[in-house]
Coordinates of C-alpha atoms and ligand atoms in Angstrom, one line a residue:
M3 CA 90.7 101.5 124.8
V4 CA 89.1 97.9 124.6
N5 CA 85.2 97.7 124.6
F6 CA 84.5 96.2 127.9
F7 CA 81.2 94.4 126.4
G8 CA 83.2 92.8 123.8
L9 CA 84.9 90.8 126.4
S10 CA 83.3 87.2 127.2
V11 CA 83.3 86.2 130.8
E12 CA 86.6 83.9 130.1
E13 CA 88.1 86.7 128.4
L14 CA 87.2 89.2 131.3
G15 CA 88.9 86.5 133.7
R16 CA 92.0 86.5 131.9
E17 CA 92.2 90.5 131.8
L18 CA 91.3 90.3 135.6
A19 CA 94.2 87.7 136.2
T20 CA 96.7 90.3 134.6
G21 CA 95.8 92.8 137.7
D22 CA 94.5 90.5 140.3
P23 CA 94.4 86.5 140.1
R24 CA 91.5 86.1 142.4
V25 CA 88.8 84.4 140.8
F26 CA 85.9 85.9 142.7
R27 CA 86.9 89.2 141.2
V28 CA 84.8 88.4 137.8
G29 CA 81.7 87.9 139.6
Q30 CA 82.3 91.4 141.4
V31 CA 82.9 93.3 138.0
L32 CA 80.1 91.7 136.2
R33 CA 77.7 92.6 139.0
W34 CA 78.8 96.1 138.9
V35 CA 78.7 96.5 135.1
Y36 CA 75.8 94.3 134.5
R37 CA 73.7 94.5 137.4
M38 CA 74.2 97.9 138.6
G39 CA 74.9 99.7 135.5
I40 CA 78.2 101.5 137.0
D41 CA 79.9 103.2 133.9
E42 CA 83.4 103.9 135.7
F43 CA 85.7 101.4 137.2
S44 CA 86.7 103.9 140.0
E45 CA 83.1 103.4 141.4
M46 CA 83.7 99.8 142.2
T47 CA 84.2 100.0 145.5
D48 CA 85.1 96.7 146.7
L49 CA 87.9 96.2 144.5
P50 CA 91.4 97.3 145.3
V51 CA 92.1 101.0 143.9
G52 CA 95.1 99.3 142.1
L53 CA 92.9 96.8 140.3
R54 CA 90.5 99.7 139.2
E55 CA 93.1 101.7 138.1
H56 CA 94.4 98.7 136.0
L57 CA 90.9 98.3 134.4
G58 CA 90.6 101.8 133.7
A59 CA 93.6 102.2 131.7
R60 CA 92.9 99.4 129.5
L61 CA 89.1 98.9 129.3
T62 CA 86.2 101.2 128.5
L63 CA 82.7 101.2 129.9
N64 CA 81.7 104.0 127.7
P65 CA 82.5 102.7 124.0
M66 CA 79.7 104.9 122.5
K67 CA 78.5 108.3 122.6
T68 CA 74.7 109.2 123.1
E69 CA 74.6 111.9 120.4
D70 CA 70.9 112.3 120.9
T71 CA 67.7 110.9 122.9
R72 CA 64.5 111.7 121.8
V73 CA 61.2 110.8 123.8
A74 CA 57.7 110.6 122.3
G75 CA 54.5 111.3 123.8
D76 CA 53.8 107.7 124.2
G77 CA 57.0 107.2 126.2
T78 CA 58.9 105.8 123.4
V79 CA 62.9 106.6 123.7
K80 CA 64.8 106.7 120.6
F81 CA 68.5 107.0 121.2
L82 CA 71.4 108.0 118.7
Y83 CA 74.8 106.6 119.4
A84 CA 78.0 107.4 117.8
L85 CA 80.4 104.5 117.6
E86 CA 84.1 104.5 117.6
D87 CA 84.5 104.8 114.1
G88 CA 82.1 107.7 113.9
A89 CA 79.4 105.5 112.4
G90 CA 75.6 105.9 114.0
I91 CA 73.0 103.4 115.1
E92 CA 69.9 103.8 117.1
S93 CA 68.1 101.7 119.4
V94 CA 64.6 102.1 120.9
L95 CA 62.9 101.7 124.4
I96 CA 59.3 100.8 124.1
P97 CA 57.3 101.1 127.2
D98 CA 55.6 97.9 127.7
D99 CA 53.0 97.2 130.9
G100 CA 55.5 99.2 133.5
H101 CA 58.5 97.8 132.1
F102 CA 60.6 98.2 128.8
T103 CA 61.3 96.4 125.4
L104 CA 64.5 97.6 123.8
C105 CA 64.7 97.3 119.9
I106 CA 68.5 96.8 119.1
S107 CA 70.3 97.4 115.8
T108 CA 72.8 94.8 114.5
Q109 CA 74.3 96.8 111.5
T110 CA 74.9 100.3 110.7
G111 CA 72.7 100.2 107.8
C112 CA 71.1 97.5 106.1
S113 CA 71.6 96.2 102.3
M114 CA 68.4 93.9 102.2
G115 CA 66.4 97.0 100.5
C116 CA 63.1 96.1 101.8
L117 CA 60.7 98.7 100.2
F118 CA 58.8 99.8 103.5
C119 CA 62.0 100.3 105.2
E120 CA 63.9 103.5 106.0
T121 CA 67.1 101.8 107.1
G122 CA 66.8 99.5 103.9
R123 CA 66.4 102.8 101.8
A124 CA 69.4 104.2 103.4
G125 CA 71.5 101.3 102.3
G126 CA 74.2 99.3 103.6
G127 CA 76.9 99.7 106.6
R128 CA 78.8 97.6 108.6
N129 CA 78.2 94.6 110.8
L130 CA 78.3 95.6 114.6
T131 CA 80.5 93.8 116.9
A132 CA 79.2 91.9 119.7
G133 CA 80.6 94.6 122.3
E134 CA 78.4 97.2 120.2
I135 CA 75.3 95.1 120.3
L136 CA 75.8 94.2 124.0
S137 CA 76.6 98.3 124.7
Q138 CA 73.1 99.1 123.6
V139 CA 71.3 96.7 126.2
V140 CA 73.7 98.2 128.9
Y141 CA 73.0 101.8 127.9
G142 CA 69.2 101.1 127.5
F143 CA 68.9 99.8 131.4
R144 CA 71.4 102.6 132.5
Y145 CA 68.9 105.0 131.3
L146 CA 66.2 103.4 132.9
G147 CA 68.2 102.9 136.1
E148 CA 67.5 99.4 136.7
R149 CA 68.3 96.1 134.7
L150 CA 65.1 94.6 135.7
M151 CA 63.2 97.4 134.0
L152 CA 64.2 96.1 131.1
R153 CA 62.0 93.2 130.1
N154 CA 62.2 92.1 126.3
L155 CA 64.8 92.6 124.0
V156 CA 64.1 92.4 120.1
F157 CA 66.5 92.4 117.6
M158 CA 64.6 94.5 115.0
G159 CA 66.4 97.6 114.6
M160 CA 68.9 98.4 112.3
G161 CA 70.1 95.8 109.9
E162 CA 69.4 92.2 109.4
P163 CA 70.3 90.3 112.4
M164 CA 71.0 87.0 110.5
K165 CA 73.7 88.5 108.6
N166 CA 76.0 89.3 111.4
L167 CA 75.6 85.9 113.4
G168 CA 79.2 86.1 114.2
A169 CA 78.5 88.8 116.8
L170 CA 75.0 88.3 117.5
L171 CA 75.5 84.7 119.0
P172 CA 78.3 85.7 121.2
A173 CA 76.2 88.9 122.4
L174 CA 73.2 86.4 123.0
E175 CA 75.0 83.9 125.1
M176 CA 76.0 86.9 127.4
I177 CA 72.3 88.3 127.4
L178 CA 71.4 84.9 128.3
D179 CA 74.3 84.0 130.9
Q180 CA 73.0 84.1 134.3
R181 CA 76.3 85.5 135.3
V182 CA 76.0 88.5 133.0
L183 CA 72.8 89.8 132.1
D184 CA 70.4 86.8 132.6
F185 CA 67.4 87.2 130.4
S186 CA 65.1 84.3 130.2
P187 CA 65.1 83.3 126.2
R188 CA 61.6 83.7 126.1
R189 CA 62.3 87.3 126.6
V190 CA 64.5 87.5 123.6
T191 CA 63.3 87.7 120.0
V192 CA 65.4 87.7 116.9
S193 CA 63.5 89.0 113.7
T194 CA 64.7 88.3 110.1
C195 CA 63.5 89.2 106.7
G196 CA 63.9 85.7 105.6
W197 CA 67.6 84.9 105.4
V198 CA 67.3 81.0 105.5
P199 CA 70.7 80.1 106.4
G200 CA 70.7 82.5 109.3
I201 CA 67.2 81.0 110.5
D202 CA 69.1 77.3 110.7
A203 CA 72.2 78.7 112.1
L204 CA 70.3 80.0 114.8
G205 CA 68.4 77.0 115.3
R206 CA 71.6 74.9 115.6
A207 CA 72.8 77.4 118.0
G208 CA 70.4 76.0 120.4
L209 CA 69.8 79.0 122.6
D210 CA 65.9 78.8 122.6
V211 CA 65.1 82.2 121.7
N212 CA 62.2 83.3 119.9
L213 CA 62.2 83.7 116.1
A214 CA 60.3 86.4 114.2
V215 CA 60.0 86.5 110.3
S216 CA 59.1 89.6 108.7
L217 CA 56.8 88.4 105.9
N218 CA 54.6 91.0 104.6
A219 CA 52.9 89.1 101.6
A220 CA 51.1 85.9 100.9
D221 CA 52.6 85.4 97.5
D222 CA 56.1 85.5 95.8
A223 CA 55.3 88.2 93.5
T224 CA 54.3 90.7 96.0
R225 CA 57.0 89.6 98.3
S226 CA 59.7 90.2 95.7
R227 CA 58.5 93.7 94.9
L228 CA 58.2 94.5 98.6
M229 CA 61.5 92.7 99.9
P230 CA 64.2 91.7 97.3
V231 CA 65.6 88.9 99.3
N232 CA 62.4 86.7 98.4
R233 CA 64.3 86.8 95.0
T234 CA 66.7 84.7 96.9
Y235 CA 64.7 83.0 99.2
P236 CA 61.2 82.6 98.3
I237 CA 58.2 82.2 100.7
G238 CA 58.4 78.4 100.4
Q239 CA 61.8 78.3 101.7
V240 CA 61.5 80.5 104.5
L241 CA 58.6 78.4 105.9
D242 CA 60.4 75.2 105.5
A243 CA 63.4 76.6 107.6
V244 CA 60.5 77.8 110.3
R245 CA 59.2 74.5 110.2
R246 CA 62.8 73.0 111.0
F247 CA 63.6 75.6 113.5
P248 CA 63.8 74.0 116.9
L249 CA 60.7 75.6 118.8
K250 CA 60.1 74.8 122.4
K251 CA 56.7 73.2 123.6
G252 CA 53.9 76.1 123.9
R253 CA 56.3 78.6 121.9
R254 CA 55.2 80.1 118.6
V255 CA 56.9 81.9 115.8
T256 CA 56.1 85.4 115.2
F257 CA 55.1 86.5 111.5
E258 CA 55.3 90.3 110.9
Y259 CA 53.0 91.5 108.6
V260 CA 53.3 95.2 107.6
L261 CA 50.0 96.1 106.0
I262 CA 50.2 98.3 103.3
D263 CA 47.4 100.3 101.3
G264 CA 46.4 98.6 98.3
V265 CA 49.6 96.2 98.3
N266 CA 49.0 93.3 100.4
D267 CA 45.9 94.1 102.4
R268 CA 43.0 92.5 100.3
P269 CA 40.9 89.9 102.0
R270 CA 42.5 87.2 99.3
D271 CA 46.1 88.2 101.0
A272 CA 44.6 87.5 104.4
R273 CA 43.1 83.8 103.3
G274 CA 46.4 83.2 101.7
L275 CA 48.3 84.3 104.5
A276 CA 46.3 81.5 106.6
A277 CA 46.6 79.0 104.4
L278 CA 50.6 79.4 104.4
L279 CA 50.6 79.4 107.9
A280 CA 48.6 76.4 108.5
G281 CA 50.2 73.6 110.9
I282 CA 53.0 76.3 111.8
P283 CA 52.6 77.5 115.8
A284 CA 52.5 80.7 114.5
K285 CA 51.4 84.4 115.4
V286 CA 50.9 87.2 113.2
N287 CA 51.7 90.7 114.2
L288 CA 49.8 93.1 112.0
I289 CA 51.7 96.3 111.7
P290 CA 50.0 99.3 109.9
C291 CA 52.8 100.8 107.7
N292 CA 54.7 103.8 109.2
T293 CA 55.5 106.9 107.7
T294 CA 59.0 106.4 105.6
T295 CA 60.3 108.5 102.8
S296 CA 58.9 106.0 100.5
S297 CA 55.4 106.3 98.8
L298 CA 54.0 103.6 100.5
K299 CA 51.0 104.0 103.1
G300 CA 49.4 102.2 106.0
S301 CA 46.0 100.3 105.3
P302 CA 43.1 102.3 106.2
E303 CA 42.0 101.0 109.9
G304 CA 38.7 99.3 108.5
R305 CA 40.6 97.2 106.1
A306 CA 43.2 96.3 108.6
R307 CA 40.3 95.2 111.0
I308 CA 38.9 92.8 108.1
F309 CA 42.3 91.3 107.5
Q310 CA 42.7 90.5 111.2
E311 CA 39.3 89.2 111.2
I312 CA 40.0 86.9 108.4
L313 CA 43.2 85.5 110.1
V314 CA 41.5 84.9 113.2
E315 CA 38.3 83.0 111.8
K316 CA 40.9 80.8 110.2
G317 CA 42.4 79.9 113.4
I318 CA 45.5 82.3 113.4
V319 CA 46.6 84.4 116.5
A320 CA 46.6 87.7 115.1
T321 CA 47.4 91.0 116.8
M322 CA 47.5 94.9 115.5
R323 CA 50.4 96.2 117.0
A324 CA 49.7 99.9 118.0
S325 CA 52.5 101.7 116.3
R326 CA 54.7 103.3 119.1
G327 CA 57.1 106.5 118.5
D328 CA 55.9 107.5 115.2
E329 CA 56.3 111.1 115.5
I330 CA 60.1 110.6 116.6
M331 CA 60.9 108.3 113.6
A332 CA 61.3 105.5 116.1
A333 CA 58.5 103.2 114.9
C334 CA 59.0 100.1 112.7
G335 CA 60.7 100.5 109.5
Q336 CA 61.6 103.8 110.4
L337 CA 65.3 103.8 111.8
K338 CA 68.2 105.4 110.2
N339 CA 71.1 106.9 111.5
Q340 CA 70.0 110.6 110.9
P341 CA 70.8 113.4 113.3
T342 CA 67.5 113.7 115.3
E343 CA 66.0 117.5 116.2
K344 CA 64.9 117.3 119.4
R345 CA 67.0 116.3 122.7
Y346 CA 65.9 114.8 125.9
D347 CA 65.7 117.2 128.7
R348 CA 66.2 115.3 132.2
K349 CA 64.6 118.2 134.0
N350 CA 61.7 117.7 132.4
H351 CA 61.5 113.8 133.0
K352 CA 61.3 112.2 129.8
R353 CA 59.2 115.0 127.7
E354 CA 60.5 116.1 124.4
T355 CA 61.8 119.6 124.1
A356 CA 62.6 121.9 121.1
Ligands
SF4_407 S1 63.2 95.7 107.3 FE1 65.2 94.7 108.4 S2 66.1 93.6 106.8 FE2 64.7 95.0 105.6 S3 65.6 96.5 104.9 FE3 64.8 97.3 107.1 S4 66.4 96.6 108.4 FE4 67.0 95.9 106.5

């Protein structure tokens, strides 16, 4: 069976034409799938029965199996999906002012080896297909019951998105296409560990999505220790690529900075970071390091606050991100395709059960 979500609008049109040559059928099917979250062709009641059977015999709207769903006390939901070949991926729904942000994976593991990241520590995997990327978005809003409950998409899950642009770019086109998922580019963020050719390629694609860079240090020695990619693309090259990135007026590039106790959280690191970002339309997301299997610990709250204050004093927009979903290993840097231990119980409405 072919993954429906791997088809572009044009490919879907060709597929439908083999069962019914009328063009308006494309819009009908797209609406059922991408607006209403219908997961069976048989439920598309305004399509002829013959066409529904034709599609149902060739395409699947359920290309992944939801192996586990865990809900944290703060409402964060982590999904573990089994892909067709048995590989596992996770995506995370994060409550956000009455709506949700979905954190999406682009690979089944990650070879970039960032020290603070559970996915990186678990090692490399394969690239997801465009259909597997898009499936996570559709499964996310199916769970919520309504496409509009999903407000933001962030490519910050398992894997380095810029190493899988061959699938990410067509998936983004479907996400932004008004006939398909119709997300505003302002609501979509692609995050990178600093893979310079990917930053340039994303800029050339002209999709106007947001860029986030996981920086985590103000000097190359510390960054190379935390993030091996820095040995290939040191900070200066990453920031040059950011300066080249086409940015719409009023938009900023987000720099993520995981605060690690005694490693990158000194006042002089904050001053160094402010100096690096001078002249770049930037905002800094400070993230206290979450629990992983590494020995790294998050900065004490007081030191984290001083770090933030120094940035703000230097004119840098800096927010402290509250860690979400820590207890279910759904927070930043904690994703890996481990089986989860607790299951979602629909009767108990989003409460974690033993
Ligand atoms: S932080 Fe991102 S790029 Fe680094 S190892 Fe983890 S998933 Fe890979």
